[in-house]
Amino acid sequence: MSKSRKIEKKRFSNQVPKVSPLMALGMLVLPFLVTGCDHGAQSAMVSNLKQPHKGDVDMDESVPSTGYVTIRPDQMNEIHLTTEVVQQHKMIKEVCLTGQVEPDANITTPVISLVPGRIEKCFVQLGDVVKEGQKLAFIRSDDIAQIEAELLKNVLDFEADIDQARFQLALTEKIYGRHKQLFSEGISARADLDSAENEYQKAQVALETLKDKREALITTARERLRLYGVEKDELDRVLAKKKIDDDFYMLSPRDGIITERNADVGQLIDNAHNIFVVTDLKQVWLTAQAFEKDIHYIKKGQRVAVTVNSYPDKVFPGKVDYTGVMLDTDSRTMPVRATVQNPQIILKPEMFANMRVEIGETQALSIPFESVRKTGEATVAYVVLGNNRFEERKIEVGRRLGGSVEILKGLRPGETVVAHGSLQLQGQMLKQLSE
């Protein structure tokens, strides 16, 4: 080891305690996560507005570097080390909130039975995907049977009257035809012909009137059954079979997912309770609470980016569609709601989620996210000094945007930091300290 290396190592040994190889390995694999909206164990109703610095980031000269590391040229080739220049980038100014996913009430439809009955069969389970018009349950109802029985009786009565009217029409038509023949031969008087024609026309009107009344009766019954949720073809089957059907299928009113089921076979139902709830979860609401100090930043129509812990790499876009009109006097917060696109139905109701509300743009100093490492309680980056020598510098970071992270303190514009290879440098640093 060269004399300068020995002096350097001795100076490091005075600054940093001895670290065993096992401890070094543990420090190396400590988990590290930087996000704009993750504040650990803070309350679920967290608001954090980061204001990026303009110009040079504050550099505290009183804070020394945490150390230096030198690697051989062949090692640099092995780890394929890359570097990035610290510089200003455009970053989004955001208010970060934590909220809970809810179904969009505008595309959520309860399914109820408008008549009392009993569930005979149930065809869907909670969480099933359904299409509009799909059969959900098979219901038996005395009320439906009564409507159909009344209709069938009236229709049969009308059909008997219609048959009689047809017979009367045929008879008057025959008489009218005979009088026409006799009148043409000069045997019958004109008055007899006119009387026969009048009776024939009256028979025609009577038949058409009975037909119209029959159709009006059927239309009224069909509408009553439709309002009760009975399929439109059900009445046609009853009329064709001349047989009462006291059951019907409960159908899905829309495409969606069964998010509520209160149905069991044999259960008595009425029109006061939801039997099912069908929700389209391809679009959901996220409701959060904004602190009083952030309220003036948030407005309807602003874009939001939503993330959840279970899918940290996915971002769900949305827009603010509602801001509260009253403040909660206990928490001093106001509700903020966003409509969020969820095409793959990854977001589920009751999930907690982070919501970043975009309130503007600014310039901020940033470096690649892979440049940032965690060493104990400190966050560090490796600054290139030249001649294969690097400084481990303590830094403070802000928000993460894509593959970059905001630098609040510790680096100057124009400095060069290690990007790919920072993990290997950290390992080399820990190894050097343990020797």
CSV table of C-alpha atoms in Angstrom, one decimal:
chain,number,residue,atom,x,y,z
A,1,MET,CA,0.0,0.0,0.0
A,2,SER,CA,1.4,3.4,-1.0
A,3,LYS,CA,2.2,6.0,1.7
A,4,SER,CA,-0.7,8.3,0.6
A,5,ARG,CA,-3.1,5.4,0.8
A,6,LYS,CA,-1.8,4.5,4.4
A,7,ILE,CA,-2.3,8.1,5.5
A,8,GLU,CA,-5.7,8.3,3.9
A,9,LYS,CA,-6.7,5.0,5.6
A,10,LYS,CA,-5.4,6.2,9.0
A,11,ARG,CA,-7.5,9.4,8.7
A,12,PHE,CA,-10.5,7.3,7.9
A,13,SER,CA,-9.9,5.1,10.9
A,14,ASN,CA,-10.1,8.1,13.1
A,15,GLN,CA,-13.4,9.2,11.6
A,16,VAL,CA,-15.3,5.9,11.2
A,17,PRO,CA,-15.4,3.0,13.6
A,18,LYS,CA,-14.3,-0.4,12.6
A,19,VAL,CA,-17.0,-2.4,10.8
A,20,SER,CA,-17.0,-6.2,10.6
A,21,PRO,CA,-17.5,-7.8,7.2
A,22,LEU,CA,-20.9,-9.1,8.4
A,23,MET,CA,-22.0,-5.7,9.5
A,24,ALA,CA,-20.8,-4.3,6.2
A,25,LEU,CA,-22.9,-6.8,4.3
A,26,GLY,CA,-25.9,-5.9,6.4
A,27,MET,CA,-25.4,-2.2,5.7
A,28,LEU,CA,-25.1,-2.9,2.0
A,29,VAL,CA,-28.4,-4.6,1.6
A,30,LEU,CA,-30.4,-2.2,3.7
A,31,PRO,CA,-33.6,-1.4,1.8
A,32,PHE,CA,-33.8,2.0,0.3
A,33,LEU,CA,-36.8,3.7,-1.2
A,34,VAL,CA,-37.2,7.4,-2.2
A,35,THR,CA,-40.7,8.5,-3.1
A,36,GLY,CA,-42.4,11.9,-3.1
A,37,CYS,CA,-45.4,10.7,-1.1
A,38,ASP,CA,-43.9,8.1,1.2
A,39,HIS,CA,-43.5,9.4,4.8
A,40,GLY,CA,-43.2,6.1,6.7
A,41,ALA,CA,-45.3,5.9,9.8
A,42,GLN,CA,-47.0,9.2,9.5
A,43,SER,CA,-50.7,9.6,9.7
A,44,ALA,CA,-52.8,8.3,6.8
A,45,MET,CA,-54.0,11.9,6.2
A,46,VAL,CA,-50.5,13.3,5.2
A,47,SER,CA,-49.9,16.3,3.0
A,48,ASN,CA,-46.4,17.2,2.0
A,49,LEU,CA,-45.8,20.0,-0.4
A,50,LYS,CA,-42.1,19.9,-1.6
A,51,GLN,CA,-40.8,23.2,-2.9
A,52,PRO,CA,-37.7,22.5,-5.0
A,53,HIS,CA,-34.8,25.0,-4.7
A,54,LYS,CA,-33.9,27.3,-7.6
A,55,GLY,CA,-30.3,27.7,-8.6
A,56,ASP,CA,-27.5,26.1,-6.6
A,57,VAL,CA,-28.6,23.6,-4.0
A,58,ASP,CA,-27.5,24.6,-0.4
A,59,MET,CA,-24.1,23.1,0.3
A,60,ASP,CA,-23.2,22.8,4.0
A,61,GLU,CA,-19.4,23.2,4.0
A,62,SER,CA,-19.3,22.2,7.7
A,63,VAL,CA,-20.5,18.7,6.9
A,64,PRO,CA,-17.4,16.7,5.8
A,65,SER,CA,-17.4,13.9,3.2
A,66,THR,CA,-18.1,10.5,4.7
A,67,GLY,CA,-15.0,9.1,2.9
A,68,TYR,CA,-13.2,8.4,-0.2
A,69,VAL,CA,-12.7,5.3,-2.3
A,70,THR,CA,-10.2,4.4,-5.1
A,71,ILE,CA,-10.7,1.5,-7.5
A,72,ARG,CA,-8.4,0.0,-10.1
A,73,PRO,CA,-9.0,0.6,-13.8
A,74,ASP,CA,-9.7,-3.1,-14.3
A,75,GLN,CA,-12.4,-2.9,-11.6
A,76,MET,CA,-14.0,0.0,-13.4
A,77,ASN,CA,-14.3,-2.1,-16.5
A,78,GLU,CA,-15.8,-5.0,-14.6
A,79,ILE,CA,-18.6,-3.0,-13.1
A,80,HIS,CA,-19.3,-1.0,-16.2
A,81,LEU,CA,-19.4,2.2,-14.3
A,82,THR,CA,-21.3,5.1,-15.7
A,83,THR,CA,-21.6,8.7,-14.6
A,84,GLU,CA,-24.1,11.6,-14.8
A,85,VAL,CA,-23.6,15.4,-14.4
A,86,VAL,CA,-25.6,17.0,-11.6
A,87,GLN,CA,-27.9,19.6,-13.4
A,88,GLN,CA,-31.2,21.3,-13.3
A,89,HIS,CA,-34.3,19.5,-14.7
A,90,LYS,CA,-37.9,20.4,-15.0
A,91,MET,CA,-39.9,18.8,-12.2
A,92,ILE,CA,-43.6,18.8,-11.3
A,93,LYS,CA,-44.6,20.7,-8.1
A,94,GLU,CA,-47.0,18.4,-6.2
A,95,VAL,CA,-49.1,18.1,-3.2
A,96,CYS,CA,-48.9,14.6,-1.8
A,97,LEU,CA,-52.0,13.1,-0.1
A,98,THR,CA,-53.0,9.7,1.2
A,99,GLY,CA,-56.5,8.4,0.5
A,100,GLN,CA,-58.7,5.4,0.0
A,101,VAL,CA,-60.1,3.9,-3.1
A,102,GLU,CA,-63.9,3.9,-3.5
A,103,PRO,CA,-66.3,2.7,-6.3
A,104,ASP,CA,-67.4,5.6,-8.6
A,105,ALA,CA,-71.0,6.1,-7.5
A,106,ASN,CA,-71.9,7.4,-11.0
A,107,ILE,CA,-71.2,3.9,-12.5
A,108,THR,CA,-72.4,1.8,-9.5
A,109,THR,CA,-75.9,0.3,-9.8
A,110,PRO,CA,-77.9,-1.4,-7.1
A,111,VAL,CA,-80.1,-4.3,-8.2
A,112,ILE,CA,-83.3,-4.6,-6.2
A,113,SER,CA,-86.5,-6.6,-6.6
A,114,LEU,CA,-89.5,-4.4,-7.2
A,115,VAL,CA,-91.9,-7.1,-6.1
A,116,PRO,CA,-91.8,-9.4,-3.1
A,117,GLY,CA,-90.6,-12.9,-3.8
A,118,ARG,CA,-88.3,-15.8,-3.0
A,119,ILE,CA,-84.9,-16.6,-4.5
A,120,GLU,CA,-85.0,-20.0,-6.2
A,121,LYS,CA,-81.5,-19.9,-7.8
A,122,CYS,CA,-78.5,-17.5,-7.6
A,123,PHE,CA,-76.1,-17.6,-10.6
A,124,VAL,CA,-73.3,-15.2,-9.5
A,125,GLN,CA,-70.8,-14.8,-6.6
A,126,LEU,CA,-69.2,-11.8,-5.1
A,127,GLY,CA,-66.5,-10.5,-7.4
A,128,ASP,CA,-67.9,-12.1,-10.6
A,129,VAL,CA,-67.6,-10.1,-13.8
A,130,VAL,CA,-71.0,-9.7,-15.4
A,131,LYS,CA,-72.4,-8.2,-18.7
A,132,GLU,CA,-75.5,-6.1,-19.1
A,133,GLY,CA,-78.6,-8.3,-19.3
A,134,GLN,CA,-76.8,-11.3,-17.7
A,135,LYS,CA,-79.0,-13.5,-15.4
A,136,LEU,CA,-78.1,-12.9,-11.7
A,137,ALA,CA,-80.9,-14.8,-9.9
A,138,PHE,CA,-84.1,-16.7,-10.5
A,139,ILE,CA,-87.0,-15.3,-8.5
A,140,ARG,CA,-90.5,-16.7,-7.8
A,141,SER,CA,-93.2,-14.1,-7.0
A,142,ASP,CA,-96.9,-14.3,-6.3
A,143,ASP,CA,-97.3,-10.7,-7.5
A,144,ILE,CA,-95.9,-11.5,-10.9
A,145,ALA,CA,-98.2,-14.5,-11.1
A,146,GLN,CA,-101.2,-12.3,-10.2
A,147,ILE,CA,-100.4,-9.8,-13.0
A,148,GLU,CA,-100.0,-12.6,-15.5
A,149,ALA,CA,-103.2,-14.3,-14.3
A,150,GLU,CA,-105.2,-11.1,-14.7
A,151,LEU,CA,-103.8,-10.5,-18.1
A,152,LEU,CA,-104.3,-14.0,-19.3
A,153,LYS,CA,-108.0,-14.0,-18.1
A,154,ASN,CA,-108.7,-10.6,-19.8
A,155,VAL,CA,-106.9,-11.7,-23.0
A,156,LEU,CA,-108.8,-14.9,-23.2
A,157,ASP,CA,-112.1,-13.0,-22.7
A,158,PHE,CA,-111.1,-10.6,-25.4
A,159,GLU,CA,-110.2,-13.4,-27.7
A,160,ALA,CA,-113.6,-14.9,-27.2
A,161,ASP,CA,-115.2,-11.5,-28.0
A,162,ILE,CA,-112.9,-11.2,-31.0
A,163,ASP,CA,-113.9,-14.6,-32.3
A,164,GLN,CA,-117.6,-13.5,-32.0
A,165,ALA,CA,-116.8,-10.2,-33.8
A,166,ARG,CA,-115.1,-12.1,-36.6
A,167,PHE,CA,-118.2,-14.3,-37.0
A,168,GLN,CA,-120.5,-11.3,-37.0
A,169,LEU,CA,-118.2,-9.6,-39.6
A,170,ALA,CA,-118.3,-12.6,-41.8
A,171,LEU,CA,-122.1,-12.8,-41.5
A,172,THR,CA,-122.7,-9.1,-42.3
A,173,GLU,CA,-120.2,-9.3,-45.2
A,174,LYS,CA,-122.2,-12.2,-46.6
A,175,ILE,CA,-125.6,-10.4,-46.2
A,176,TYR,CA,-124.1,-7.2,-47.8
A,177,GLY,CA,-122.8,-9.2,-50.7
A,178,ARG,CA,-126.2,-10.8,-51.3
A,179,HIS,CA,-127.9,-7.4,-51.3
A,180,LYS,CA,-125.4,-6.0,-53.7
A,181,GLN,CA,-126.2,-8.9,-56.1
A,182,LEU,CA,-130.0,-8.5,-55.7
A,183,PHE,CA,-129.7,-4.7,-56.1
A,184,SER,CA,-127.7,-5.1,-59.3
A,185,GLU,CA,-130.5,-7.4,-60.7
A,186,GLY,CA,-133.2,-4.9,-59.7
A,187,ILE,CA,-134.7,-7.2,-57.1
A,188,SER,CA,-133.6,-5.5,-53.9
A,189,ALA,CA,-134.3,-1.9,-52.9
A,190,ARG,CA,-131.5,0.7,-52.4
A,191,ALA,CA,-132.5,1.1,-48.8
A,192,ASP,CA,-131.9,-2.6,-48.1
A,193,LEU,CA,-128.5,-2.4,-49.7
A,194,ASP,CA,-127.5,0.7,-47.6
A,195,SER,CA,-128.7,-1.0,-44.4
A,196,ALA,CA,-126.7,-4.1,-45.2
A,197,GLU,CA,-123.6,-2.0,-45.9
A,198,ASN,CA,-124.0,-0.1,-42.7
A,199,GLU,CA,-124.2,-3.3,-40.6
A,200,TYR,CA,-121.1,-4.6,-42.4
A,201,GLN,CA,-119.1,-1.5,-41.6
A,202,LYS,CA,-120.2,-1.5,-37.9
A,203,ALA,CA,-119.0,-5.1,-37.7
A,204,GLN,CA,-115.6,-4.1,-39.1
A,205,VAL,CA,-115.3,-1.3,-36.5
A,206,ALA,CA,-116.3,-3.6,-33.7
A,207,LEU,CA,-113.7,-6.1,-34.6
A,208,GLU,CA,-110.9,-3.5,-34.9
A,209,THR,CA,-111.9,-1.9,-31.5
A,210,LEU,CA,-111.7,-5.3,-29.7
A,211,LYS,CA,-108.2,-5.9,-31.3
A,212,ASP,CA,-107.0,-2.5,-30.2
A,213,LYS,CA,-108.3,-3.0,-26.6
A,214,ARG,CA,-106.6,-6.4,-26.5
A,215,GLU,CA,-103.2,-4.9,-27.6
A,216,ALA,CA,-103.6,-2.0,-25.1
A,217,LEU,CA,-104.2,-4.5,-22.4
A,218,ILE,CA,-101.1,-6.5,-23.4
A,219,THR,CA,-99.0,-3.4,-23.6
A,220,THR,CA,-100.0,-2.2,-20.2
A,221,ALA,CA,-99.2,-5.6,-18.6
A,222,ARG,CA,-95.9,-5.8,-20.5
A,223,GLU,CA,-94.9,-2.4,-19.1
A,224,ARG,CA,-95.9,-3.4,-15.5
A,225,LEU,CA,-93.8,-6.5,-15.8
A,226,ARG,CA,-90.9,-4.5,-17.2
A,227,LEU,CA,-91.0,-2.1,-14.3
A,228,TYR,CA,-90.8,-5.2,-12.0
A,229,GLY,CA,-87.7,-6.3,-13.8
A,230,VAL,CA,-89.3,-9.1,-15.8
A,231,GLU,CA,-87.8,-9.9,-19.2
A,232,LYS,CA,-89.7,-8.4,-22.2
A,233,ASP,CA,-90.2,-11.8,-23.8
A,234,GLU,CA,-91.8,-13.3,-20.6
A,235,LEU,CA,-95.3,-12.1,-21.5
A,236,ASP,CA,-95.0,-13.5,-25.0
A,237,ARG,CA,-94.2,-16.9,-23.5
A,238,VAL,CA,-97.2,-16.7,-21.2
A,239,LEU,CA,-99.6,-15.7,-24.1
A,240,ALA,CA,-98.2,-18.4,-26.3
A,241,LYS,CA,-98.5,-21.2,-23.7
A,242,LYS,CA,-101.7,-19.8,-22.2
A,243,LYS,CA,-100.0,-20.7,-18.9
A,244,ILE,CA,-99.1,-18.5,-15.9
A,245,ASP,CA,-95.4,-18.3,-15.0
A,246,ASP,CA,-94.8,-17.0,-11.5
A,247,ASP,CA,-91.1,-16.7,-11.7
A,248,PHE,CA,-88.6,-14.4,-13.5
A,249,TYR,CA,-84.9,-13.7,-13.9
A,250,MET,CA,-83.2,-10.8,-12.2
A,251,LEU,CA,-80.9,-9.3,-14.8
A,252,SER,CA,-77.7,-7.2,-14.5
A,253,PRO,CA,-78.4,-3.6,-15.4
A,254,ARG,CA,-74.8,-2.9,-16.7
A,255,ASP,CA,-71.4,-4.3,-17.3
A,256,GLY,CA,-69.3,-4.5,-14.2
A,257,ILE,CA,-68.4,-6.6,-11.1
A,258,ILE,CA,-70.6,-7.9,-8.4
A,259,THR,CA,-69.4,-5.8,-5.4
A,260,GLU,CA,-72.3,-6.7,-3.1
A,261,ARG,CA,-74.4,-9.8,-2.9
A,262,ASN,CA,-77.2,-10.2,-0.3
A,263,ALA,CA,-78.9,-13.3,-1.9
A,264,ASP,CA,-79.2,-16.9,-0.7
A,265,VAL,CA,-81.4,-19.6,-2.1
A,266,GLY,CA,-84.8,-19.7,-0.3
A,267,GLN,CA,-84.4,-16.1,1.0
A,268,LEU,CA,-87.5,-13.9,0.9
A,269,ILE,CA,-86.9,-10.5,-0.7
A,270,ASP,CA,-88.7,-7.2,-1.0
A,271,ASN,CA,-88.1,-3.9,-2.7
A,272,ALA,CA,-86.5,-2.3,0.3
A,273,HIS,CA,-83.0,-3.9,0.1
A,274,ASN,CA,-80.3,-4.3,-2.5
A,275,ILE,CA,-80.0,-7.9,-3.7
A,276,PHE,CA,-76.8,-7.2,-5.7
A,277,VAL,CA,-74.6,-4.2,-6.5
A,278,VAL,CA,-72.9,-4.0,-9.9
A,279,THR,CA,-69.9,-1.7,-10.1
A,280,ASP,CA,-67.8,-0.7,-13.1
A,281,LEU,CA,-64.3,-0.6,-11.5
A,282,LYS,CA,-62.5,0.4,-14.7
A,283,GLN,CA,-62.9,3.9,-13.2
A,284,VAL,CA,-62.8,4.5,-9.5
A,285,TRP,CA,-62.7,7.4,-7.0
A,286,LEU,CA,-59.8,8.2,-4.6
A,287,THR,CA,-60.8,10.3,-1.7
A,288,ALA,CA,-58.1,11.9,0.5
A,289,GLN,CA,-57.8,14.7,3.1
A,290,ALA,CA,-55.9,17.8,2.3
A,291,PHE,CA,-54.4,19.9,5.2
A,292,GLU,CA,-55.6,23.5,5.5
A,293,LYS,CA,-52.3,24.9,4.3
A,294,ASP,CA,-52.5,23.0,1.0
A,295,ILE,CA,-56.2,23.7,0.2
A,296,HIS,CA,-55.5,26.8,-2.0
A,297,TYR,CA,-53.2,24.8,-4.3
A,298,ILE,CA,-55.8,22.2,-5.1
A,299,LYS,CA,-58.5,22.8,-7.8
A,300,LYS,CA,-60.9,20.8,-9.9
A,301,GLY,CA,-59.5,19.5,-13.1
A,302,GLN,CA,-55.9,19.2,-11.9
A,303,ARG,CA,-54.1,16.0,-12.9
A,304,VAL,CA,-53.1,13.4,-10.3
A,305,ALA,CA,-50.8,10.4,-10.3
A,306,VAL,CA,-51.9,7.6,-8.0
A,307,THR,CA,-49.7,4.7,-6.6
A,308,VAL,CA,-50.3,1.9,-4.2
A,309,ASN,CA,-47.8,-0.1,-2.2
A,310,SER,CA,-48.9,-3.4,-3.7
A,311,TYR,CA,-48.0,-2.2,-7.2
A,312,PRO,CA,-45.2,0.4,-6.6
A,313,ASP,CA,-44.1,0.5,-10.3
A,314,LYS,CA,-47.6,1.3,-11.6
A,315,VAL,CA,-49.0,4.9,-11.9
A,316,PHE,CA,-52.7,5.4,-12.4
A,317,PRO,CA,-53.7,8.7,-14.0
A,318,GLY,CA,-56.7,10.8,-12.9
A,319,LYS,CA,-58.1,14.2,-12.3
A,320,VAL,CA,-59.5,16.1,-9.3
A,321,ASP,CA,-63.3,16.1,-9.7
A,322,TYR,CA,-64.3,17.4,-6.2
A,323,THR,CA,-63.0,19.5,-3.4
A,324,GLY,CA,-64.8,19.9,-0.2
A,325,VAL,CA,-66.7,23.0,0.9
A,326,MET,CA,-66.2,22.6,4.6
A,327,LEU,CA,-63.2,21.9,6.8
A,328,ASP,CA,-63.2,19.1,9.4
A,329,THR,CA,-62.9,21.0,12.6
A,330,ASP,CA,-61.0,18.2,14.4
A,331,SER,CA,-58.4,17.3,11.8
A,332,ARG,CA,-58.3,20.7,10.0
A,333,THR,CA,-58.5,18.9,6.7
A,334,MET,CA,-60.7,19.1,3.7
A,335,PRO,CA,-61.8,16.1,1.5
A,336,VAL,CA,-60.4,16.0,-2.0
A,337,ARG,CA,-61.6,13.4,-4.6
A,338,ALA,CA,-60.1,12.3,-7.9
A,339,THR,CA,-61.5,10.2,-10.6
A,340,VAL,CA,-58.9,7.6,-11.5
A,341,GLN,CA,-58.6,5.4,-14.5
A,342,ASN,CA,-58.3,1.7,-13.6
A,343,PRO,CA,-58.6,-0.3,-16.9
A,344,GLN,CA,-57.0,-3.5,-15.5
A,345,ILE,CA,-59.0,-3.3,-12.3
A,346,ILE,CA,-55.9,-3.3,-10.2
A,347,LEU,CA,-57.2,-0.7,-7.8
A,348,LYS,CA,-59.7,-2.3,-5.4
A,349,PRO,CA,-62.3,-0.5,-3.1
A,350,GLU,CA,-60.9,0.2,0.4
A,351,MET,CA,-57.3,0.1,-0.8
A,352,PHE,CA,-55.1,2.9,0.6
A,353,ALA,CA,-53.3,4.9,-2.1
A,354,ASN,CA,-50.9,7.8,-2.5
A,355,MET,CA,-52.2,10.7,-4.6
A,356,ARG,CA,-49.8,13.3,-6.1
A,357,VAL,CA,-51.7,16.4,-7.2
A,358,GLU,CA,-49.9,18.4,-9.9
A,359,ILE,CA,-50.0,22.1,-9.1
A,360,GLY,CA,-47.3,23.5,-11.4
A,361,GLU,CA,-43.8,23.1,-12.7
A,362,THR,CA,-40.3,24.2,-11.5
A,363,GLN,CA,-36.6,23.7,-12.1
A,364,ALA,CA,-34.8,21.4,-9.6
A,365,LEU,CA,-31.4,19.8,-9.2
A,366,SER,CA,-31.6,16.1,-9.8
A,367,ILE,CA,-29.5,13.0,-10.3
A,368,PRO,CA,-30.3,9.4,-11.5
A,369,PHE,CA,-32.2,7.4,-8.8
A,370,GLU,CA,-29.6,4.6,-9.1
A,371,SER,CA,-26.9,7.1,-7.9
A,372,VAL,CA,-28.4,7.3,-4.5
A,373,ARG,CA,-27.4,4.8,-1.7
A,374,LYS,CA,-28.2,4.4,1.9
A,375,THR,CA,-25.4,4.0,4.5
A,376,GLY,CA,-26.8,3.5,7.9
A,377,GLU,CA,-28.9,6.6,8.6
A,378,ALA,CA,-27.2,8.6,5.9
A,379,THR,CA,-28.1,9.0,2.2
A,380,VAL,CA,-25.1,9.3,0.0
A,381,ALA,CA,-23.9,9.6,-3.6
A,382,TYR,CA,-20.5,9.0,-5.1
A,383,VAL,CA,-18.9,12.1,-6.6
A,384,VAL,CA,-16.2,11.6,-9.3
A,385,LEU,CA,-12.9,13.2,-8.3
A,386,GLY,CA,-10.7,11.9,-11.2
A,387,ASN,CA,-8.0,9.3,-11.4
A,388,ASN,CA,-10.4,6.5,-10.4
A,389,ARG,CA,-11.0,8.2,-7.1
A,390,PHE,CA,-14.5,9.0,-5.7
A,391,GLU,CA,-15.9,10.9,-2.7
A,392,GLU,CA,-18.8,9.4,-0.7
A,393,ARG,CA,-20.9,12.5,-0.1
A,394,LYS,CA,-23.8,12.8,2.3
A,395,ILE,CA,-26.9,14.3,0.5
A,396,GLU,CA,-30.5,15.1,1.2
A,397,VAL,CA,-33.1,14.0,-1.4
A,398,GLY,CA,-36.6,15.2,-2.2
A,399,ARG,CA,-39.1,13.8,-4.6
A,400,ARG,CA,-38.6,11.1,-7.2
A,401,LEU,CA,-39.7,11.7,-10.7
A,402,GLY,CA,-39.4,8.7,-13.1
A,403,GLY,CA,-35.7,7.6,-13.0
A,404,SER,CA,-34.5,10.8,-11.3
A,405,VAL,CA,-34.5,12.1,-7.8
A,406,GLU,CA,-34.5,15.7,-6.5
A,407,ILE,CA,-31.4,16.9,-4.6
A,408,LEU,CA,-32.1,19.3,-1.8
A,409,LYS,CA,-28.6,19.4,-0.2
A,410,GLY,CA,-25.1,18.1,-0.7
A,411,LEU,CA,-24.4,18.4,-4.4
A,412,ARG,CA,-23.5,21.4,-6.7
A,413,PRO,CA,-24.6,21.8,-10.4
A,414,GLY,CA,-21.8,20.6,-12.7
A,415,GLU,CA,-20.5,17.9,-10.4
A,416,THR,CA,-20.3,14.4,-11.7
A,417,VAL,CA,-21.8,11.5,-9.8
A,418,VAL,CA,-21.7,7.7,-10.4
A,419,ALA,CA,-24.9,6.2,-11.8
A,420,HIS,CA,-24.5,2.6,-12.6
A,421,GLY,CA,-21.9,1.1,-10.3
A,422,SER,CA,-22.7,3.1,-7.2
A,423,LEU,CA,-23.7,-0.2,-5.4
A,424,GLN,CA,-20.3,-1.7,-6.2
A,425,LEU,CA,-18.5,1.5,-5.0
A,426,GLN,CA,-20.5,1.3,-1.7
A,427,GLY,CA,-19.4,-2.3,-1.3
A,428,GLN,CA,-15.8,-1.4,-1.9
A,429,MET,CA,-16.1,1.5,0.6
A,430,LEU,CA,-17.4,-0.8,3.3
A,431,LYS,CA,-14.8,-3.4,2.5
A,432,GLN,CA,-12.1,-0.7,2.8
A,433,LEU,CA,-13.4,0.4,6.2
A,434,SER,CA,-13.5,-3.1,7.5
A,435,GLU,CA,-9.8,-3.8,6.7
